[in-house]
XYZ file of C-alpha atoms in Angstrom:
652
model
C 69.590 89.662 47.353
C 67.993 93.486 46.989
C 71.581 94.485 45.370
C 70.478 91.647 42.371
C 66.993 92.141 42.672
C 67.142 95.983 42.046
C 69.734 94.989 39.088
C 67.549 92.118 37.419
C 64.370 94.796 37.497
C 66.122 97.696 35.709
C 68.165 95.291 33.198
C 64.634 93.494 32.725
C 62.664 96.671 32.194
C 65.169 97.821 29.638
C 64.808 94.494 27.539
C 61.088 94.513 27.484
C 60.768 98.203 26.055
C 62.377 96.449 23.531
C 60.956 92.642 23.095
C 57.758 91.726 24.376
C 59.900 88.353 25.681
C 61.082 89.945 28.470
C 58.037 90.157 31.216
C 57.914 88.353 34.542
C 56.238 85.148 33.392
C 58.616 85.048 30.256
C 61.469 85.603 32.275
C 60.677 83.037 35.145
C 59.349 80.330 32.926
C 62.516 80.795 30.523
C 65.067 80.019 33.199
C 62.119 77.569 35.144
C 60.866 79.174 38.125
C 57.603 80.804 38.973
C 56.800 84.225 38.128
C 56.350 84.653 41.538
C 59.251 83.834 43.019
C 61.084 86.548 40.371
C 58.361 89.001 41.915
C 59.661 88.631 45.260
C 63.357 88.826 44.270
C 62.766 92.130 42.197
C 60.805 93.796 45.283
C 64.165 93.164 47.243
C 62.431 90.103 49.793
C 64.519 87.175 50.375
C 64.278 84.686 47.624
C 67.363 82.829 46.946
C 68.528 81.349 43.389
C 70.529 78.377 43.043
C 73.885 78.900 41.039
C 72.433 77.037 37.901
C 69.242 79.677 37.822
C 71.615 82.691 38.456
C 73.591 81.368 35.351
C 70.344 80.588 33.333
C 69.252 84.193 33.878
C 72.582 85.936 32.591
C 72.040 83.853 29.326
C 69.107 84.721 29.252
C 69.591 88.460 29.933
C 72.892 88.846 28.495
C 74.891 89.320 31.341
C 78.145 88.226 32.744
C 77.192 85.609 35.357
C 79.656 86.203 37.787
C 78.166 89.815 37.896
C 74.745 88.459 38.922
C 76.473 85.684 41.634
C 78.500 88.812 43.196
C 75.231 91.316 43.209
C 73.456 88.005 44.721
C 76.343 87.671 47.264
C 78.054 84.913 45.875
C 81.136 84.385 44.785
C 82.040 82.141 41.768
C 84.507 79.544 42.286
C 86.400 81.345 39.339
C 86.560 84.883 41.185
C 87.501 82.723 44.003
C 90.218 81.504 42.778
C 91.610 84.867 41.638
C 91.302 86.062 44.992
C 92.878 83.452 46.479
C 95.827 83.299 44.082
C 96.949 86.946 44.565
C 94.814 88.621 47.616
C 97.105 91.337 47.922
C 96.318 92.362 43.674
C 93.092 92.100 44.649
C 93.250 94.431 47.376
C 95.145 97.142 45.301
C 92.437 96.946 42.858
C 89.548 97.679 45.564
C 91.888 100.358 47.148
C 92.876 101.969 43.463
C 88.462 101.810 42.883
C 88.276 103.538 45.754
C 90.518 106.293 45.392
C 89.392 106.907 41.802
C 85.704 107.099 42.600
C 86.340 109.838 45.358
C 87.976 111.773 42.751
C 85.526 111.403 40.226
C 82.426 110.587 41.636
C 80.391 111.478 38.665
C 82.665 109.255 36.110
C 82.196 105.943 37.279
C 78.321 106.360 37.088
C 78.728 107.400 32.984
C 81.184 104.954 32.350
C 78.639 102.460 33.928
C 76.153 103.592 31.869
C 78.175 104.417 28.407
C 79.385 100.606 28.903
C 75.764 99.352 29.801
C 74.665 101.099 26.573
C 77.431 99.592 24.205
C 76.885 96.012 26.059
C 73.141 96.219 25.368
C 73.336 97.112 22.004
C 76.304 94.894 21.207
C 74.490 92.180 23.244
C 71.181 93.215 20.731
C 73.399 92.926 17.422
C 74.998 89.851 18.820
C 71.271 88.430 19.448
C 70.280 88.611 15.769
C 72.952 87.518 14.061
C 72.872 84.642 16.099
C 69.164 84.406 15.666
C 69.863 84.904 11.229
C 72.325 82.241 11.498
C 70.522 79.709 13.205
C 67.657 80.130 11.058
C 69.921 79.569 7.881
C 71.290 77.008 9.267
C 68.178 75.555 10.214
C 66.703 76.226 6.721
C 70.315 74.574 5.187
C 69.795 71.271 7.509
C 66.313 70.852 6.584
C 67.153 71.242 2.736
C 69.808 68.531 2.941
C 67.409 66.610 4.930
C 64.720 66.372 2.455
C 66.986 66.055 -0.541
C 68.869 63.327 1.222
C 65.641 61.664 1.914
C 64.201 61.784 -1.282
C 67.503 60.888 -2.781
C 67.787 57.585 -0.018
C 64.111 57.053 -0.421
C 63.516 56.943 -4.358
C 63.910 52.992 -4.492
C 60.458 52.467 -5.663
C 60.482 54.945 -8.509
C 62.967 54.791 -11.718
C 64.270 58.033 -12.003
C 66.425 59.029 -15.117
C 67.981 62.270 -16.491
C 68.242 62.872 -20.169
C 70.185 65.678 -22.004
C 68.967 67.559 -24.655
C 69.861 64.701 -27.400
C 67.905 61.701 -25.359
C 71.108 60.444 -24.275
C 71.101 59.007 -20.412
C 72.803 61.018 -17.806
C 72.185 59.298 -14.852
C 69.542 56.904 -13.774
C 68.861 55.499 -10.435
C 67.897 52.077 -11.721
C 68.377 49.887 -15.408
C 67.055 51.307 -18.196
C 65.267 48.475 -20.383
C 63.998 50.908 -23.224
C 66.902 53.577 -24.685
C 65.489 56.687 -25.475
C 67.285 56.993 -28.614
C 66.384 53.845 -29.546
C 62.638 55.322 -29.021
C 63.301 57.750 -31.241
C 64.109 55.829 -34.082
C 61.327 53.276 -33.731
C 58.627 55.714 -32.964
C 56.966 58.624 -35.676
C 56.122 61.303 -33.521
C 55.208 63.662 -35.846
C 52.136 61.417 -36.519
C 51.877 59.768 -32.760
C 51.364 63.193 -31.566
C 48.016 64.626 -33.139
C 46.866 61.210 -32.584
C 47.229 61.476 -28.820
C 46.063 65.133 -28.772
C 42.486 63.531 -30.544
C 42.536 60.881 -27.687
C 44.070 62.242 -25.031
C 42.999 59.125 -22.898
C 44.911 57.041 -24.882
C 48.242 55.409 -23.018
C 51.705 56.378 -24.040
C 53.208 54.342 -26.948
C 56.864 53.941 -25.116
C 58.203 54.986 -21.724
C 59.748 58.130 -23.099
C 56.679 59.899 -25.041
C 55.880 62.334 -22.291
C 60.006 62.783 -21.894
C 59.964 64.074 -25.545
C 56.765 65.868 -25.495
C 58.569 67.910 -22.538
C 61.116 68.854 -24.539
C 58.910 69.988 -27.233
C 56.861 72.192 -24.761
C 59.324 72.922 -22.303
C 56.761 72.001 -19.804
C 56.456 69.004 -16.950
C 54.317 66.405 -18.708
C 52.256 63.481 -17.368
C 51.199 60.239 -18.949
C 50.263 56.774 -18.310
C 52.181 53.588 -20.137
C 51.874 49.942 -20.178
C 54.830 47.939 -20.660
C 54.879 44.552 -22.862
C 54.811 42.712 -19.592
C 51.678 44.034 -18.967
C 52.314 46.222 -15.802
C 50.995 50.093 -15.914
C 53.487 52.652 -15.208
C 52.516 56.727 -14.434
C 55.332 58.551 -16.138
C 56.166 61.942 -15.390
C 58.459 64.273 -17.146
C 60.104 67.404 -15.855
C 62.311 69.668 -18.442
C 65.082 71.197 -17.089
C 65.544 75.303 -18.762
C 68.567 76.972 -18.549
C 68.661 80.853 -18.236
C 67.384 81.299 -21.869
C 64.136 79.097 -21.440
C 65.744 76.110 -23.475
C 65.829 72.539 -22.442
C 69.218 71.417 -21.206
C 68.152 68.222 -19.347
C 64.738 65.805 -18.836
C 64.222 64.789 -15.231
C 61.934 61.426 -16.502
C 59.767 59.200 -13.983
C 58.414 55.784 -13.776
C 56.214 54.498 -11.055
C 54.421 51.378 -11.159
C 51.159 51.261 -9.137
C 51.357 47.454 -7.978
C 54.965 47.344 -6.736
C 53.855 50.619 -4.444
C 51.327 48.594 -2.550
C 54.231 45.287 -2.208
C 56.271 48.117 -0.606
C 53.606 49.685 1.493
C 53.206 45.893 2.752
C 57.079 45.369 3.209
C 57.238 48.461 5.411
C 54.552 47.438 7.609
C 55.851 44.361 8.101
C 59.401 45.674 8.112
C 57.919 48.233 11.040
C 56.262 45.013 13.197
C 59.508 43.362 13.483
C 61.448 46.836 13.980
C 58.945 46.904 17.172
C 59.774 43.295 18.388
C 63.029 43.952 18.405
C 62.712 47.524 20.461
C 60.812 45.761 23.019
C 63.371 43.452 23.748
C 66.353 45.744 23.937
C 68.242 47.288 26.970
C 67.161 50.785 28.244
C 69.873 52.908 29.628
C 68.841 54.440 32.925
C 69.529 58.057 34.366
C 69.160 59.481 38.017
C 69.323 63.231 38.166
C 70.273 65.319 41.474
C 67.999 68.382 40.884
C 69.031 70.573 43.435
C 72.977 69.761 42.939
C 72.795 69.064 39.196
C 74.317 65.906 38.992
C 73.154 62.811 37.180
C 74.099 59.401 37.380
C 73.717 57.329 34.388
C 74.161 53.740 33.588
C 76.967 52.535 31.456
C 74.378 52.286 28.165
C 73.278 55.486 28.318
C 76.980 56.439 27.224
C 77.565 53.728 24.735
C 73.683 54.325 23.021
C 75.604 57.542 22.296
C 79.176 56.064 21.545
C 80.895 57.800 24.561
C 82.977 55.510 27.048
C 81.880 56.145 31.170
C 84.350 58.804 32.127
C 84.113 60.837 28.520
C 81.450 63.040 29.811
C 80.936 65.121 32.652
C 77.772 63.689 35.052
C 75.644 67.040 35.319
C 72.474 67.794 34.181
C 74.852 70.625 31.886
C 76.344 68.340 30.207
C 73.330 66.851 29.148
C 71.819 70.472 28.068
C 74.729 70.761 25.977
C 74.020 67.557 24.339
C 70.614 68.280 23.264
C 69.983 69.438 19.907
C 69.554 73.213 19.611
C 66.060 72.765 18.065
C 65.048 70.008 21.018
C 66.846 72.190 23.892
C 63.647 74.553 25.283
C 60.908 72.013 24.117
C 62.827 69.652 26.376
C 63.700 71.420 29.565
C 59.910 72.970 29.164
C 58.567 69.652 29.844
C 60.954 68.698 32.387
C 59.625 72.121 34.184
C 56.402 70.769 33.542
C 56.590 67.775 35.124
C 58.729 69.423 38.022
C 55.159 71.636 38.446
C 53.131 68.658 38.463
C 51.425 69.100 35.543
C 52.184 65.684 34.135
C 52.474 62.256 35.610
C 55.793 61.351 33.783
C 58.351 63.424 32.050
C 57.968 61.814 28.608
C 59.630 63.276 25.635
C 61.522 62.612 22.266
C 64.961 64.458 21.801
C 68.050 64.228 19.769
C 71.353 63.785 21.611
C 74.910 64.561 20.028
C 76.794 61.485 19.910
C 80.579 61.462 20.028
C 81.141 61.712 16.088
C 79.317 64.407 16.094
C 75.990 62.902 14.440
C 72.727 63.195 16.328
C 70.185 60.458 17.888
C 66.865 60.529 18.599
C 66.276 59.084 22.416
C 62.760 58.804 23.705
C 63.448 59.484 27.467
C 60.917 58.921 30.371
C 60.994 59.343 33.908
C 59.197 60.539 37.006
C 60.084 62.940 40.071
C 60.543 60.486 43.142
C 61.355 62.982 45.719
C 60.167 66.450 46.708
C 61.581 68.738 49.574
C 59.198 69.977 52.564
C 58.376 73.025 50.402
C 57.701 71.060 47.166
C 60.527 71.796 45.571
C 61.910 68.824 43.141
C 64.579 67.016 44.573
C 65.297 63.634 42.432
C 63.756 62.378 39.022
C 64.473 58.583 37.617
C 64.418 57.657 33.943
C 65.192 56.040 31.647
C 66.445 56.420 27.830
C 66.251 54.212 24.499
C 67.606 54.593 20.975
C 64.385 55.427 18.733
C 66.701 56.350 15.562
C 65.568 53.299 13.359
C 61.841 54.435 14.482
C 62.387 57.658 13.645
C 64.254 56.707 9.910
C 61.178 54.091 8.959
C 58.779 57.075 10.114
C 60.637 59.825 7.901
C 60.539 57.110 5.098
C 56.842 56.078 5.092
C 56.051 59.929 5.428
C 58.130 60.635 2.710
C 57.005 57.865 0.583
C 53.437 58.581 1.051
C 54.075 62.416 0.606
C 55.980 61.228 -3.190
C 52.639 58.918 -3.701
C 50.643 61.695 -2.425
C 51.999 64.600 -4.765
C 52.293 61.666 -7.705
C 48.698 60.396 -7.662
C 47.366 64.107 -7.366
C 48.776 65.301 -10.403
C 47.239 62.382 -12.231
C 44.022 63.906 -13.993
C 42.365 60.452 -13.503
C 40.201 59.736 -10.541
C 41.851 57.431 -8.146
C 40.483 55.732 -5.252
C 41.619 52.762 -3.077
C 38.451 50.414 -1.694
C 38.374 48.377 1.374
C 36.899 44.768 0.375
C 33.765 45.615 2.219
C 33.805 48.803 -0.553
C 34.652 51.303 2.149
C 36.866 54.165 0.626
C 40.257 54.470 2.217
C 41.727 56.637 -0.239
C 40.447 59.442 -2.835
C 43.070 61.585 -4.988
C 42.638 65.084 -5.794
C 40.873 64.704 -8.537
C 38.352 62.209 -7.316
C 38.008 65.020 -4.399
C 37.398 67.283 -6.953
C 34.708 65.609 -8.879
C 32.869 65.232 -5.746
C 33.391 67.911 -3.868
C 29.894 67.988 -2.833
C 30.016 64.484 -1.447
C 33.061 65.360 0.860
C 34.306 63.681 3.073
C 34.030 60.445 0.848
C 36.626 58.566 2.799
C 35.366 56.277 5.380
C 31.864 56.146 3.629
C 30.964 53.125 1.114
C 31.768 53.973 -2.786
C 28.243 53.316 -3.843
C 26.965 55.943 -1.077
C 29.928 58.081 -1.673
C 30.071 58.638 -5.462
C 26.811 57.621 -7.251
C 24.275 57.883 -3.708
C 23.356 54.514 -4.142
C 22.190 52.273 -1.643
C 23.897 49.024 -2.390
C 26.667 48.227 -5.310
C 25.811 48.899 -8.697
C 25.590 45.069 -10.596
C 28.135 46.144 -13.046
C 30.360 46.975 -10.678
C 34.104 46.141 -11.864
C 35.503 46.537 -7.794
C 32.891 43.951 -7.047
C 34.199 41.592 -9.931
C 37.932 42.003 -8.795
C 36.981 41.351 -4.898
C 35.376 38.049 -6.587
C 37.853 37.173 -9.090
C 41.236 38.442 -8.033
C 41.902 39.925 -11.486
C 41.788 43.081 -13.606
C 38.346 44.301 -14.559
C 37.133 46.839 -16.631
C 33.563 48.403 -17.666
C 32.020 51.597 -18.599
C 29.258 53.031 -17.081
C 26.540 55.562 -17.868
C 26.443 57.854 -14.754
C 23.001 59.709 -14.532
C 22.775 62.782 -12.483
C 20.380 65.499 -11.808
C 21.387 67.504 -14.950
C 23.050 65.262 -17.293
C 24.503 61.713 -17.904
C 28.341 60.872 -18.168
C 30.142 57.776 -19.746
C 32.648 57.003 -17.181
C 35.421 54.499 -17.754
C 36.518 52.580 -15.063
C 39.420 49.928 -14.622
C 39.890 48.107 -11.218
C 43.107 46.517 -10.021
C 43.139 43.881 -7.007
C 45.696 44.624 -3.912
C 46.589 41.199 -2.573
C 48.750 40.211 0.407
C 52.013 39.041 -0.456
C 52.192 36.025 1.377
C 48.426 34.579 1.156
C 47.795 35.883 -2.138
C 43.700 36.923 -1.051
C 42.368 40.017 -2.286
C 42.856 42.697 0.596
C 41.577 45.958 -1.739
C 40.739 47.351 -4.660
C 42.560 50.290 -6.623
C 39.824 51.671 -8.892
C 41.102 54.379 -11.768
C 37.898 56.242 -12.582
C 38.047 58.258 -16.062
C 35.240 60.463 -17.784
C 35.142 59.746 -21.446
C 31.434 62.085 -21.769
C 33.548 64.676 -24.425
C 35.779 62.055 -26.113
C 32.500 59.965 -26.888
C 30.438 63.191 -27.948
C 33.867 64.295 -30.188
C 33.432 60.388 -31.538
C 29.614 61.054 -32.435
C 30.114 64.453 -33.933
C 33.069 62.812 -36.221
C 30.783 59.558 -37.013
C 27.856 61.792 -38.102
C 30.171 64.491 -40.379
C 31.638 61.454 -42.088
C 28.301 60.182 -42.599
C 27.057 63.672 -44.041
C 30.563 63.883 -45.844
C 30.067 60.750 -47.359
C 26.354 61.105 -48.182
C 27.580 64.161 -50.334
C 30.771 63.054 -51.947
C 28.484 59.717 -53.268
C 25.571 61.555 -54.656
C 28.009 64.831 -56.306
C 26.717 65.281 -60.006
C 30.964 66.192 -60.682
C 33.046 63.913 -60.832
C 35.739 63.530 -57.185
C 38.440 61.582 -56.730
C 41.629 61.172 -54.378
C 44.853 60.269 -55.789
C 48.088 59.462 -53.519
C 51.745 60.573 -54.164
C 52.456 58.288 -56.710
C 49.007 58.954 -58.781
C 47.087 55.703 -57.817
C 43.688 55.799 -56.851
C 42.453 56.471 -53.232
C 38.909 56.620 -53.745
C 36.508 57.933 -56.419
C 32.659 58.860 -56.587
C 30.542 57.371 -58.966
C 30.198 60.381 -61.055
C 33.564 60.046 -61.801
C 33.869 56.810 -63.063
C 30.562 57.519 -65.357
C 32.457 60.422 -66.643
C 35.095 57.744 -67.704
C 32.469 55.560 -69.262
C 32.309 52.831 -66.330
C 29.671 51.220 -64.374
C 30.990 51.997 -61.058
C 33.733 53.229 -59.109
C 35.022 49.582 -58.428
C 35.247 48.704 -61.818
C 37.319 51.569 -62.671
C 39.499 51.364 -59.846
C 40.278 47.621 -60.918
C 40.508 48.816 -64.350
C 42.719 51.417 -64.350
C 46.207 51.485 -62.815
C 46.860 55.221 -62.157
C 45.638 58.424 -63.528
C 48.181 58.448 -66.318
C 46.201 55.742 -68.351
C 43.332 58.475 -68.477
C 45.072 61.653 -70.598
C 45.093 61.371 -74.329
C 48.522 63.296 -74.527
C 51.343 62.599 -72.153
C 52.555 65.754 -72.496
C 48.913 66.838 -70.594
C 49.765 64.591 -67.850
C 53.413 65.674 -67.507
C 52.591 69.242 -67.257
C 49.788 68.682 -64.754
C 52.363 66.487 -62.576
C 54.897 69.483 -62.357
C 52.168 71.665 -61.332
C 50.970 69.446 -58.867
C 54.665 69.542 -57.033
C 54.808 73.480 -57.305
C 51.070 74.209 -56.376
C 48.951 73.883 -53.346
C 45.758 74.641 -55.337
C 45.005 74.394 -59.591
C 42.105 75.845 -60.693
C 40.693 75.332 -64.818
C 43.089 72.814 -65.782
C 41.796 71.923 -69.047
C 42.604 68.580 -71.378
C 41.160 65.565 -73.249
C 40.969 62.167 -71.218
C 40.044 58.780 -72.816
C 37.193 57.194 -71.986
C 36.598 53.318 -71.524
C 35.632 52.855 -75.103
C 38.353 54.392 -76.596
C 36.523 57.809 -77.109
C 37.631 61.436 -75.960
C 35.918 64.252 -74.128
C 37.136 68.066 -72.912
C 37.610 68.066 -69.177
C 38.512 70.866 -66.849
C 40.210 70.305 -63.202
C 40.486 71.463 -60.063
C 42.980 70.249 -57.493
C 43.807 70.458 -54.446
C 46.763 69.284 -52.800
C 47.549 68.072 -49.402
C 51.332 67.808 -47.792
C 53.045 66.828 -44.550
C 54.836 69.267 -42.395
C 58.004 68.852 -44.343
C 55.840 69.615 -47.370
C 56.111 66.508 -48.766
C 53.193 65.610 -50.715
C 50.478 62.989 -49.717
C 48.022 63.062 -51.205
C 46.044 65.796 -53.951
C 41.765 65.860 -54.161
C 40.581 66.329 -58.246
C 37.096 67.589 -59.375
C 36.468 67.214 -62.972
C 33.902 68.709 -65.008
C 32.338 67.667 -68.636
C 33.372 70.522 -70.735
C 32.711 68.515 -74.173
C 29.656 70.671 -75.189
C 31.458 74.117 -74.476
C 34.518 73.111 -76.178
C 32.231 72.418 -79.459
C 30.522 75.563 -78.888
C 33.636 77.486 -78.964
C 34.791 75.587 -82.771
C 31.506 76.487 -83.891
C 31.820 80.546 -82.572
C 35.382 80.494 -82.988
C 36.629 81.561 -79.818
C 35.812 81.038 -75.887
C 32.458 81.758 -74.773
């Protein structure tokens, strides 16, 4: 053993100089022995190792296991077989080596050192390459698993892929509203400015966000209420090419109430799965530690798709079936149980099936026998297939992650309340609004959000719990610095079977800014109306056809009418007011060509048939395509000035 110990000491110290993972404790732990045992071995003391431990050391140190077996005084079955098959060749090789060593005493040592350095460098390069390949393969598998999970679990979300012409390329569910039809029946040039003034309003169609995403080249979120009264969360994301042009649009629709039903269905499915699993037959295994052999029940093999006899009944075969990500943790857990650190061996890992796939197994066992010196001798345990439970857990986690990301991206505050008003969930917007009150989950709604000792008298959530219907309310919330106007929408969560209300979803929207803007607009409109009505100059607005939209009293009096209403009833369009048809035609051409007209002078015809000279200024309003919408006219009476010009012989 001294030869093996000295060789291991030299090899381990060489590796430890390059990597910290080759200390005595680390090496002993990784091969499943106590570090004091390895210390004795390196000091040359009697510390025999089993063949399995020698093989584990060889794999760890990157050495030939036959070499370590020989240094420990043992020969592997393979070497022994070679010697027995041709002993003369073996003796001749030994004699030749002895002669070569006698003639070149220093050459073997030099070749050994050179070979050792080459092997160490090759081992390091191979280990680095394997590690990099394992990392890349792990990342690829993780990416594929995530993509596969997303595609397989998008049952509660409607995903539609559109091209830049709003044609459907792919959809995971039937599309009830055609995007092209939506474009034909909605004037988005007018809808979008209106939405910017009222950002809290619902979308006018299911694909409004897709249109905005195409125009802005950014992700767009919104809410939509379908004709059947269902509420949807919609999100559209543009796919850009290298030139920042939109090539495709990913459009998602998510109904909130269906999510609640899906969650309840998953919970019921999980209960049925647990009941079925408790009645399933478990596979039994019996591991003889010193020999490394295992005895397994037939169901142990059939659980993985093998037949009895397809696999070697050894612990080495079990290790080979382990998923590479689970191999080290599973062996470490087994070693910890052998050392008495746990009452049971209880671990979940993946085993390779006969078709190459991996199946999740829950393995539970207990050490039943120890030797006189305390080393493990026999452990017995059971395996059961937990693939369905793992799949259900991954589906729940994927759905919860998707729901959390979806609800977290919404600007509205969303919370879920229990029947006793305890906050079960609050999205990122709510946690941002009430950061000073964190955590709010687990507290009563009125305490966490409003610092009140009891529920608000007008709380829509309380009414929803009582009526089982959607409720709406606008409340004024007072704080230490100001008051805010909050819009509340409460929706019941009902049990699918009994119909009882089991909770409430509350959507919260701060409409303080919206109210302030509306009040400011009202004040501006009132001021404008006062100025408009009391202005001494005649003012009116006409549409593109020359028909009156509005006029102030001064304009009606200028034309000899008692009021604006009487004049608008008596005059069909502005052409009737011009004394000369040529003046009207000339003015119409100027309006079509110019946005502003100053000092246009002409004679007008008043209600009593008389005519007077007027001067008018016109401001034209057009749409985005340059088409005439309407124009404002400001008219002054210049009869006195014209009379003075006649008397003086020229303009003043």
